[in-house]
Amino acid sequence: MRPSLLDPLFVPVTSLDGVGPKVATLIEKVVPADLTAREARAGDLLFTLPSSIIDRRNRPGIALSAEGAIVTLDVRVDRHQPPPRGNRSVPYRVFVHDDTGEMALTFFHANATWLERSLPVGEHVVVSGRMEWFNGRPSMVHPDHIAFADKAEGLPLVEPVYPLTAGLHAKVLRRAIGQALARLPALPEWQDAELMRRQTFPGFADALRRIHNPADPIDVSPEAAAWRRLAYDEILAGQVSLALVRANVHKHVGRRLQGDGARIEALRAALPYRLTASQEQALTEIDVDMAKPDRMLRLLQGDVGSGKTVVALLAMARAVEAGGQAALMAPTEILARQHFSTIAPLAEKAGLAVAVLTGREKGRERAGILEGLENGSIDIVIGTHALFQETVRFRDLAFAVVDEQHRFGVHQRLAITAKGEAPDMLVMTATPIPRTLVLTAFGDMDVSRLTEKPAGRQPIRTVTLPFERYDELVGRISDALAEGQKIYWICPLVEDSDEVELTSVEERHAALRQEFGSRVGLVHGRMNGRDKDEAMRAFKQGETRVLVATTVVEVGVDVPDATIIVIEHAERFGLAQLHQLRGRVGRGSKASTCVLLYKPPLGETATARLSVLRETEDGFRIAEEDLKLRGEGELLGTRQSGTPGFQIARLEFHADLLEIARSDARLLLTRDPALESERGEAIRVLLYLFGRDEAVRLLRAG
Ligand code: ADP
Ligand code: MG
């Protein structure tokens, strides 16, 4: 249960003054939390951190204020000059002076009563805003702040600037954040006292107050002590929850999975190729883990096309030899079916019974599969989220493989392992994540890496092409088709949108059909499963030769003889995603090309992204570059995991903190596995604050 002292932070933002449903909707666009399943809360506002400040400390006097500068001025009010009656286009001017000169405060569509009240003639006032010089005369249009000189104390001289969205006024957001801060209860300190001293960390509340009420530009930079403190909180919350998951996994004793090797031999004999040295190496590591009585928890990392599937298959066969069953979980139906269609013919030769289970298997077919899993006549099941369902029971699930791991949350990882008696677990990811990120995302998992691609692969030629040359591109595609090549054509969106002018996949499909007729296929996320399958099958077998698609083909889809991929609006995709997409070609022995079609002008980051892609195919290097360009939050898609504050800990600044947090978390749980000590209790508060409730739930379950 959530500690009740956190209640004031878990109220909806609409309970704050000045925040109605409309403002709340706008606030939901800027808070750093996943709001798919809940509304924005006061606590989310605390983690909405400023990106910069407005410095109002400059008080040069009227005559010395530079054009465009933000200044704060002590002035005396001389006279008001309202616009002529009925003429709304002339502004209301209030003339003021100080020792250095005279200026006008200018207001459009002014409320005269309000101006007379805030700027009475003869009064000494402080105004702050942007200085404008026009024809040698200074003025300030709509000052940001106006206060009587004797009440100007409280005027914020350094103001935080928050991410805003159209319609959300800075003042409204600041006021809401101010209220959230005021509701922050006294919390126990969860950080180690010695570490606090060494790092000169302020307390949690102090850190938040300092960042939201900066006294100096330094206060809102990631290097500031206050910022580092919060970054450390975020990282520690992540590490503790991963350590809890891991402890939970290891708590259940595993079993030895060893067999006579007969099925493995049969499988190897059926493979049309030899395994690469990395594949062999990974298999050896997995075999060793499986043979141990401890529970296995291993991450298999390998760039797209490095051949992870066959490694998974051989490992699953080992589990079956040992008398158990195995499950392979894929993030999409297309992928699950693709795995099934590669694995099934091989498995058959080794006498393994394989089934596929997604949301689509229904009725009698489904009942048959469920029965086979329960009575053990099915050895290996390949599926999607459908495998988590309650009705799915195994006779003896001994081994679980999760493909494209980062799409599944910790929850789901646990859900599948709960279906067996402490099954060994292999998670596979094609996103080549730098080591530091493996730790933040997965904690202390063992890692195997496929570092080489199968022999005979040709490098992919990557070119960038501005959209003006579309016709030329179509000409080249026509040539390629004449040579019998297969082409992916990727578009960013499914439907036309008014806001962004993107060619929808359907429009592109229609246009290419005009050129190439029925050889052009279409697949996108809004199609139903059977149609998707059919489109993939037709392309795979060559009935269609151009496949217009959205990013549904991003992950793992395997059509080895596709040699060209065109990515339309390449500037809209992230680096990792572009790399994944490009990996759809270059899977066979023929030379391949990736065309990045873009709409000029390219922004700075987009230019950098596209040139990284042109320079290298090394997924690990691309991941490092991506990290530099974007920060790890986006890279891992942690936004989806719904952890508040995910943006605080930019690892490029705080990599050192990660190492500290790792050992801190491990030590903490060794000494106090149930988090019952005083510090442990405080850590629970931290976990709730950072949305790691699932980790706390594990404690209770334990
Ligand atoms: P990924 O790691 O992206 O999941 P896949 O497992 O889909 O890669 O494999 C990509 C392609 O490479 C498949 O067509 C597969 O049959 C093939 N492949 C896998 N291992 C080898 C190998 N050792 N030699 C040749 N081809 C291989
Ligand atoms: Mg794969």
Coordinates of N, CA, C and O and ligand atoms in Angstrom, one line a residue, residues 308-309 339 403-404 556, ligand 2:
K308 N 19.5 -14.2 -34.0 CA 19.1 -14.6 -32.7 C 18.1 -15.7 -32.6 O 18.1 -16.6 -31.7
T309 N 17.2 -15.8 -33.6 CA 16.2 -16.8 -33.6 C 16.6 -18.2 -33.5 O 16.1 -19.0 -32.7
H339 N 8.3 -16.1 -36.8 CA 9.1 -17.1 -36.0 C 8.5 -18.5 -36.2 O 9.3 -19.4 -36.4
D403 N 11.3 -12.1 -27.0 CA 12.0 -11.5 -28.1 C 11.7 -10.0 -28.1 O 10.6 -9.5 -27.7
E404 N 12.7 -9.2 -28.5 CA 12.5 -7.7 -28.6 C 12.1 -7.2 -27.2 O 11.1 -6.5 -27.1
G556 N 12.3 -7.1 -36.6 CA 12.4 -8.5 -36.8 C 11.9 -9.2 -38.1 O 12.2 -10.3 -38.3
Ligands
MG2 MG 14.6 -11.3 -34.5

